[in-house]
PDB file of C-alpha atoms in Angstrom:
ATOM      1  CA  UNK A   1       0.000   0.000   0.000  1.00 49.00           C
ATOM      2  CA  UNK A   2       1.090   3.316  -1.025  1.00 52.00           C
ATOM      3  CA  UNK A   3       0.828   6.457   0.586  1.00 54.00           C
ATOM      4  CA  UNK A   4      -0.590   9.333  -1.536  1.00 57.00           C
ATOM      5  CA  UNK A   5       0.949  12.528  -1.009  1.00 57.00           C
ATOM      6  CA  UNK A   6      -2.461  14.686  -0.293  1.00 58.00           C
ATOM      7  CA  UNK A   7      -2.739  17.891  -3.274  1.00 58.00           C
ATOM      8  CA  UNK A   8      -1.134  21.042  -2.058  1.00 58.00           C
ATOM      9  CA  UNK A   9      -3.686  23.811  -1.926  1.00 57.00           C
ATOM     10  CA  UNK A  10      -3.462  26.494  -4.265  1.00 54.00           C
ATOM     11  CA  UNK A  11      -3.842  29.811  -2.831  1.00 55.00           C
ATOM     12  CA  UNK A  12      -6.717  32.117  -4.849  1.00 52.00           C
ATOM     13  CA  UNK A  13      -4.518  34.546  -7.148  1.00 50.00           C
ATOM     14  CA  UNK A  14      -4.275  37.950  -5.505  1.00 51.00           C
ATOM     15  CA  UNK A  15      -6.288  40.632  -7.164  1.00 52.00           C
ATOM     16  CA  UNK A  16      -4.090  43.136  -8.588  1.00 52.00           C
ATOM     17  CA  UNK A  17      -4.743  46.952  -8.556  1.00 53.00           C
ATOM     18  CA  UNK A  18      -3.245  48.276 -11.709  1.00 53.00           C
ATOM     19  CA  UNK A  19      -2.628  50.972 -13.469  1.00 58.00           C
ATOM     20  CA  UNK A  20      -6.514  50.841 -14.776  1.00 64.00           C
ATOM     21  CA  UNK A  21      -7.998  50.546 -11.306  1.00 68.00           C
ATOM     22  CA  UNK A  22      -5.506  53.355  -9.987  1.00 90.00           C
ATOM     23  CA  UNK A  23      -6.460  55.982 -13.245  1.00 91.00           C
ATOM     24  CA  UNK A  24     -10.221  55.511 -12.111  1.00 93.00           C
ATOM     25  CA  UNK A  25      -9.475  56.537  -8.937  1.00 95.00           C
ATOM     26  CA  UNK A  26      -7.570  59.262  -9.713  1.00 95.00           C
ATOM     27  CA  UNK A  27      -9.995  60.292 -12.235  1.00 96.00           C
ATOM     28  CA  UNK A  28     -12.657  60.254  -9.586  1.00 97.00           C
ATOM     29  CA  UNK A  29     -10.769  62.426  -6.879  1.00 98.00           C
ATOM     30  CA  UNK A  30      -9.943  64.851  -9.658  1.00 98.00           C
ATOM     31  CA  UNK A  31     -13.595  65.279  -9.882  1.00 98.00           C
ATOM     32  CA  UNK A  32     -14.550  65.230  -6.791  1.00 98.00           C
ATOM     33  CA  UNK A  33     -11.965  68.452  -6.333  1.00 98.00           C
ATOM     34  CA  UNK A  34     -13.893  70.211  -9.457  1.00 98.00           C
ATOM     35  CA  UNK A  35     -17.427  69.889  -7.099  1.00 98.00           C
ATOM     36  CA  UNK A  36     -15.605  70.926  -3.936  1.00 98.00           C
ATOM     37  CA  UNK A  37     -13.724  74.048  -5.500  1.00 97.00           C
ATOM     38  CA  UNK A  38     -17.696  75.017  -7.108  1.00 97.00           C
ATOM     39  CA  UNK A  39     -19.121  73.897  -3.898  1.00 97.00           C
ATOM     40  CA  UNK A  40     -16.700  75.448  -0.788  1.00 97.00           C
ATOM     41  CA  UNK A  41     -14.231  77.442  -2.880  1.00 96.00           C
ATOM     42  CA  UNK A  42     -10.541  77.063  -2.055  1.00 97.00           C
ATOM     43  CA  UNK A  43     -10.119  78.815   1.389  1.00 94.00           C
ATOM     44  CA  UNK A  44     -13.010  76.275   2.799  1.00 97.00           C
ATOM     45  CA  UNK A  45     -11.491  73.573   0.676  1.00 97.00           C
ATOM     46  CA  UNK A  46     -11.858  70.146   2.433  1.00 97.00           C
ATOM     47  CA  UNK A  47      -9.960  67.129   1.606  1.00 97.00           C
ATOM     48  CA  UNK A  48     -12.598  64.831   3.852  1.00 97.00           C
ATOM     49  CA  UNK A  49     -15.174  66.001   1.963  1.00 98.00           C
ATOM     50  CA  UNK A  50     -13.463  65.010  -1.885  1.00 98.00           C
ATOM     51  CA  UNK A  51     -12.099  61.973   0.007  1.00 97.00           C
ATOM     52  CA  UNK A  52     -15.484  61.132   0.574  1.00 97.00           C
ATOM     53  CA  UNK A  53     -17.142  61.784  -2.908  1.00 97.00           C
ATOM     54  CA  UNK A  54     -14.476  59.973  -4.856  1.00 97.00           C
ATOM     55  CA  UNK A  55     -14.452  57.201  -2.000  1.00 96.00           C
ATOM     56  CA  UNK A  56     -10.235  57.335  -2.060  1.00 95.00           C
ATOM     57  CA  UNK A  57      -8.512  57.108   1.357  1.00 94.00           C
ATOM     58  CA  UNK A  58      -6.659  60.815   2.615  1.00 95.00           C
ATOM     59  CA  UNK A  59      -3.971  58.426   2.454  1.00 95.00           C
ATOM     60  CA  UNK A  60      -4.023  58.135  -1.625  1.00 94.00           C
ATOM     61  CA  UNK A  61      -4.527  61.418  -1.716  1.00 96.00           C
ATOM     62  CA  UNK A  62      -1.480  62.735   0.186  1.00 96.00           C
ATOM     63  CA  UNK A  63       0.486  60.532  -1.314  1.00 95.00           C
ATOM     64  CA  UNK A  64      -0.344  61.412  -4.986  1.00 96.00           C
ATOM     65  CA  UNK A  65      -0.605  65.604  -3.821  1.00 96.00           C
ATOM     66  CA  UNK A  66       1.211  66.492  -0.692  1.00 94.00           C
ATOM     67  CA  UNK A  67       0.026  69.989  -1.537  1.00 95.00           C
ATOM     68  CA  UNK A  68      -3.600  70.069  -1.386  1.00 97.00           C
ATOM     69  CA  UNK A  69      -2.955  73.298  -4.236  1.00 97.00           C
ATOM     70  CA  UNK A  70      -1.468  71.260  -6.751  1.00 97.00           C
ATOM     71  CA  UNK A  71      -4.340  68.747  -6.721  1.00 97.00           C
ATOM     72  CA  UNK A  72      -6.873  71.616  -7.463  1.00 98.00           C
ATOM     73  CA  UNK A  73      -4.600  73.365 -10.044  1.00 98.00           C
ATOM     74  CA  UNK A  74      -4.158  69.900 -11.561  1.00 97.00           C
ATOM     75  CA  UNK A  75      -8.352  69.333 -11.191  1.00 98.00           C
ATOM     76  CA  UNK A  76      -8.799  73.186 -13.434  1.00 97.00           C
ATOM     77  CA  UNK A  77      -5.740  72.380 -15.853  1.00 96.00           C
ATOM     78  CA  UNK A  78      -8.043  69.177 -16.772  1.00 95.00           C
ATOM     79  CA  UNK A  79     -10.619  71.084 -17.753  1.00 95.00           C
ATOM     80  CA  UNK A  80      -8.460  73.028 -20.303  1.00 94.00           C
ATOM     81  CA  UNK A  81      -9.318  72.011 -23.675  1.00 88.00           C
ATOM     82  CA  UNK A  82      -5.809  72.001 -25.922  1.00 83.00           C
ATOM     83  CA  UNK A  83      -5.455  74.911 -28.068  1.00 77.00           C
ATOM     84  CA  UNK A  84      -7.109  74.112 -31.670  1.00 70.00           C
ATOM     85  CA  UNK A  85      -4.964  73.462 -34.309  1.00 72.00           C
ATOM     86  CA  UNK A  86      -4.132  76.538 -36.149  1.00 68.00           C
ATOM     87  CA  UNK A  87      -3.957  77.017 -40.071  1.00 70.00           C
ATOM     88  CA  UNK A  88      -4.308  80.548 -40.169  1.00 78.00           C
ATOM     89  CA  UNK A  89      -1.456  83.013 -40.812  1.00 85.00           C
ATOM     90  CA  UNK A  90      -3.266  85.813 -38.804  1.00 93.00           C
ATOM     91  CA  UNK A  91      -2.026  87.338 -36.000  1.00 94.00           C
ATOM     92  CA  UNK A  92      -4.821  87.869 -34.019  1.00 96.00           C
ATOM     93  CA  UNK A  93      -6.304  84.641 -34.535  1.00 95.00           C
ATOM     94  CA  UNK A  94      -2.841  82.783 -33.898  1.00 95.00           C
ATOM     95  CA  UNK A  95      -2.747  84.630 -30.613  1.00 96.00           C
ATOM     96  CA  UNK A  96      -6.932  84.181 -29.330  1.00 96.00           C
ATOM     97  CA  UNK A  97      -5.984  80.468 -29.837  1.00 95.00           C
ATOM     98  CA  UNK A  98      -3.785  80.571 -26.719  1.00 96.00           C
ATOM     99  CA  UNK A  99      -6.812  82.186 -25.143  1.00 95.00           C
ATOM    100  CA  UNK A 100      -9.637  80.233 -26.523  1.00 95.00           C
ATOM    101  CA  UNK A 101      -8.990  77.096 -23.433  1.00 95.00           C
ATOM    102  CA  UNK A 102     -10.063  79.619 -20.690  1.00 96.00           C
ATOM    103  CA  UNK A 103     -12.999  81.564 -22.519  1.00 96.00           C
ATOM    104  CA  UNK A 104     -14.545  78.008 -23.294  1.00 94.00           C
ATOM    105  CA  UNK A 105     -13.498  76.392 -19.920  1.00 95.00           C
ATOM    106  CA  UNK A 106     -15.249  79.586 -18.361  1.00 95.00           C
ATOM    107  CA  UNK A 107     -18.260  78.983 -20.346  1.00 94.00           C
ATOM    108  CA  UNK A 108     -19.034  75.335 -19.770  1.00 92.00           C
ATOM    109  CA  UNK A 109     -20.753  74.575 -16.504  1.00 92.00           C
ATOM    110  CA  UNK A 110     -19.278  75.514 -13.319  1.00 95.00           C
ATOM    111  CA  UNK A 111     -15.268  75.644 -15.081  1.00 96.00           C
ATOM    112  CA  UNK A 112     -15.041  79.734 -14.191  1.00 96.00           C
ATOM    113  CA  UNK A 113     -15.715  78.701 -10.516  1.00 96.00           C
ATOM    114  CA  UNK A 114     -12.903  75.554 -10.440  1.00 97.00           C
ATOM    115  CA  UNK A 115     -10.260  78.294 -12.405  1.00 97.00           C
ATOM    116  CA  UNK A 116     -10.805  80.781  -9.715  1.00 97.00           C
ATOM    117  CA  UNK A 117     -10.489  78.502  -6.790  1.00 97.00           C
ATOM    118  CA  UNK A 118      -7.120  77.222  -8.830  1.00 97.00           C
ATOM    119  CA  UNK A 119      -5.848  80.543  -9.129  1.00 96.00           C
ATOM    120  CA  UNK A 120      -6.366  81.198  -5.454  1.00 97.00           C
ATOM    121  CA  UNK A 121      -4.492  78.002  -4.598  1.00 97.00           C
ATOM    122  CA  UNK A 122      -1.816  79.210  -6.606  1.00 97.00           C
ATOM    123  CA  UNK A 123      -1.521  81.940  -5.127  1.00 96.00           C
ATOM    124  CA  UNK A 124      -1.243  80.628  -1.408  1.00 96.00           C
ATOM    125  CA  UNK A 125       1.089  77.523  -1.885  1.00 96.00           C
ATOM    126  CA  UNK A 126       4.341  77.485  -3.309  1.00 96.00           C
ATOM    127  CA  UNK A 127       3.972  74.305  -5.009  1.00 96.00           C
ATOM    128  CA  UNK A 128       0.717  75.022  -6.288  1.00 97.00           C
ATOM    129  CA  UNK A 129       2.448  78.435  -8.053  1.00 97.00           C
ATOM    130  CA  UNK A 130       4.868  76.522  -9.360  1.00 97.00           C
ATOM    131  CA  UNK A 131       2.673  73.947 -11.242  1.00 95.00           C
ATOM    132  CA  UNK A 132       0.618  76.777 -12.729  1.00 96.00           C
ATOM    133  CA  UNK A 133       3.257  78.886 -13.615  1.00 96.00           C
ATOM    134  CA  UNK A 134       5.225  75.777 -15.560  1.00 96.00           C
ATOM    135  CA  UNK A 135       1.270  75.451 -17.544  1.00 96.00           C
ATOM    136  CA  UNK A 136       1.021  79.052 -18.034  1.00 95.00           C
ATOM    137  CA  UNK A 137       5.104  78.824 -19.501  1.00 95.00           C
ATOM    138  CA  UNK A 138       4.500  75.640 -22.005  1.00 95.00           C
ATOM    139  CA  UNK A 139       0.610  76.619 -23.275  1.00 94.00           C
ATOM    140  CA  UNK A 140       0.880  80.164 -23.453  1.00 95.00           C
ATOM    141  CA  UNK A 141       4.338  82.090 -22.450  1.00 95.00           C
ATOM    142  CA  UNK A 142       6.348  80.152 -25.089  1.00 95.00           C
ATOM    143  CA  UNK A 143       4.065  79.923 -27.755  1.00 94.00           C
ATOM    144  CA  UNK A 144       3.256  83.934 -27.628  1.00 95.00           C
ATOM    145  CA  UNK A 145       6.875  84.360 -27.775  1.00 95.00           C
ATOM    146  CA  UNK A 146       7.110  82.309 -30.825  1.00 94.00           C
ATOM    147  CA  UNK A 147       4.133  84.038 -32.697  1.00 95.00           C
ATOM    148  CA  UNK A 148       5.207  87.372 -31.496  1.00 95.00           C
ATOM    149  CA  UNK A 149       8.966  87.079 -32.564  1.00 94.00           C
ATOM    150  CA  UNK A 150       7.592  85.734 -36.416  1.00 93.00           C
ATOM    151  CA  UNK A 151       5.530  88.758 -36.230  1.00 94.00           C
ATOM    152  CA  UNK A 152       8.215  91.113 -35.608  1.00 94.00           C
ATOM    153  CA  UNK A 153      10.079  89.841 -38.111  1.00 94.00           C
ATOM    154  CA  UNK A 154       7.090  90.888 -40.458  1.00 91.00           C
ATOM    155  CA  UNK A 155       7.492  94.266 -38.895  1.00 91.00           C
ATOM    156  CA  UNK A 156       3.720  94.006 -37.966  1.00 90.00           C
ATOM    157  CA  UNK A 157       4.404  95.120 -34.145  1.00 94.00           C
ATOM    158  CA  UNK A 158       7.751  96.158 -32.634  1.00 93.00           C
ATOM    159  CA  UNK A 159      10.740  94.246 -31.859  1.00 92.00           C
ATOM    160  CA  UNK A 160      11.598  95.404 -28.876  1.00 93.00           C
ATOM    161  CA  UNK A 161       8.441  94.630 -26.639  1.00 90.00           C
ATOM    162  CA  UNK A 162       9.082  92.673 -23.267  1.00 93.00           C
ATOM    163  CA  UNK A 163       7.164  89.225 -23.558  1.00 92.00           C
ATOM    164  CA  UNK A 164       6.467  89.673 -20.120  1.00 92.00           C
ATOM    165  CA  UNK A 165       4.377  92.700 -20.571  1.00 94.00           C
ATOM    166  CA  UNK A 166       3.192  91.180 -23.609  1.00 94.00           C
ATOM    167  CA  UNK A 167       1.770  88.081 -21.552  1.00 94.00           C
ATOM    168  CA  UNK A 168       0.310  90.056 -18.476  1.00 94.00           C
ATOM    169  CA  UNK A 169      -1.261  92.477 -21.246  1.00 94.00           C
ATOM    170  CA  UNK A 170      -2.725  89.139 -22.545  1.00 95.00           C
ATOM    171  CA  UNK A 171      -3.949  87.159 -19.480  1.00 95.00           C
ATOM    172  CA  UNK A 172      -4.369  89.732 -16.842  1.00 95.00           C
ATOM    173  CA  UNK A 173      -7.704  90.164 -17.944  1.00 95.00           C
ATOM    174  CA  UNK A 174      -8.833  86.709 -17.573  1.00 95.00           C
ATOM    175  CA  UNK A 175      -7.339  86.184 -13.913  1.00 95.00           C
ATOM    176  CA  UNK A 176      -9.549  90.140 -13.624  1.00 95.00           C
ATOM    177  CA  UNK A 177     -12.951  88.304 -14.638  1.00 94.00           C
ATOM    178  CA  UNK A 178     -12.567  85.409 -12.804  1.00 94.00           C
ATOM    179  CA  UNK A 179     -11.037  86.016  -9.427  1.00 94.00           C
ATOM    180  CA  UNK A 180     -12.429  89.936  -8.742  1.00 93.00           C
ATOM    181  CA  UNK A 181     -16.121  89.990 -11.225  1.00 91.00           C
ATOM    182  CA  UNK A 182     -16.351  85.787 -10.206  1.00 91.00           C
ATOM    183  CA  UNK A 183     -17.861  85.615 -13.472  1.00 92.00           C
ATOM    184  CA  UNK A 184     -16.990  83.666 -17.212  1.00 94.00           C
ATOM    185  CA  UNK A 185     -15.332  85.191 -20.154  1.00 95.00           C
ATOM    186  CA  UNK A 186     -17.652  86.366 -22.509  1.00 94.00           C
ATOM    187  CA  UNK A 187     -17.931  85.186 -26.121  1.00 95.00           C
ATOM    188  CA  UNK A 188     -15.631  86.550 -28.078  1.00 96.00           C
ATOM    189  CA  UNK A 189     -13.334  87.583 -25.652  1.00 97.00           C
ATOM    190  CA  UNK A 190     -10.301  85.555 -26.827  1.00 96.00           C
ATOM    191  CA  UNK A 191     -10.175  87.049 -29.788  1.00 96.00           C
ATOM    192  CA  UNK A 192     -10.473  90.982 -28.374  1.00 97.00           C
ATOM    193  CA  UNK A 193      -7.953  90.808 -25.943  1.00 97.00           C
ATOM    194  CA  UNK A 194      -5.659  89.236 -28.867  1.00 97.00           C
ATOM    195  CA  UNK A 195      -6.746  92.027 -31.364  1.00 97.00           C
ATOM    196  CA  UNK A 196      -6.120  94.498 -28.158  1.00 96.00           C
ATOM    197  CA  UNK A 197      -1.982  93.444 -28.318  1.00 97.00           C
ATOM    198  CA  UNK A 198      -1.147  93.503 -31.280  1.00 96.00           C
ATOM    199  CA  UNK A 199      -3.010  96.724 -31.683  1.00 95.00           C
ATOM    200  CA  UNK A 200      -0.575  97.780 -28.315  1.00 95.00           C
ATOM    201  CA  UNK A 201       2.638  96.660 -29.593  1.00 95.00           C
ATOM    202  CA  UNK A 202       2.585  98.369 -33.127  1.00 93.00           C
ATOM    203  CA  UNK A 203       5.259 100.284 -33.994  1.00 91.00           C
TER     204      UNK A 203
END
């Protein structure tokens, strides 16, 4: 008589959390920011409360945004559609395309209300600042400089304007309507405040 060695068990296969599984979350606390910025703005901004709505431990979140800012500048900069693809030689319409993100962001639903609680977070953390300023330097302060400098070349505006002026001349406008009037752009705006430089930096 022989002894059978018995089967060894086989443990059940761990589920695995992947990359899939971690997107959706990610996704879903992203969103969850949007409601809180429209709901509580960001100087009442709770992290319980977006923990909550996404159903994502604190724990996730800190570790994928130490800075509570850069999680709701990261929640607006989603909402930024990418500039449309431009086959125009003009301009004015080259330039409103680097504006035409925010005027339709700030048009659809409650997007003026997530921007301005972005901005504000910006504005109080470091790393928050940092993160919007490195947007605001690869989607609009580069490409300006690039349009503006083929400009000059045409001798359509001046050569020696200061791309920072030319940028705050640009944008400071937007940051006016959403953080002090709280309200969206208006149609059409993109392409006034463009028309509105180049008109200022003539020679």
């Amino acid at each position: 008589m022989t002894d059978e060695t018995p089967p060894k068990k086989v443990k059940p296969a761990r589920r695995r959390q992947g990359p899939r599984r971690s997107e959706a979350s990610r996704i879903a606390i992203l969103e969850a920011t949007r409601d809180e910025l429209v709901r509580s703005g960001w100087r009442k901004f709770s992290v319980d409360s977006v923990a909550r709505t996404a159903h994502a431990s604190k724990q996730t979140i800190y570790r994928w945004w130490p800075a509570t800012g850069s999680m709701c500048v990261e929640a607006a900069i989603a909402l930024l559609p990418g500039v449309p693809t431009q086959t125009s030689t003009d301009a004015v319409e080259r330039v409103a395309a680097l504006l035409y993100p925010f005027e339709t962001c700030t048009r659809a639903g409650n997007g003026h209300a997530v921007l301005r609680g972005a901005l504000m977070a910006a504005a109080d953390e470091k790393t928050a600042g940092e993160s919007w300023r490195n947007w605001m330097k690869s989607n609009v302060r580069a490409p300006l400089r690039l349009i503006l400098a083929e400009v000059a070349a045409k001798q359509t505006i001046r050569r020696d304007y200061d791309i920072d002026e030319a940028v705050n001349l640009l944008i400071s406008p937007v940051w006016h309507n959403l953080i002090v009037m709280r309200a969206p752009l208006r149609d059409g705006f993109a392409k006034e405040q463009a028309a509105r430089l180049i008109k200022l930096l003539a020679p």
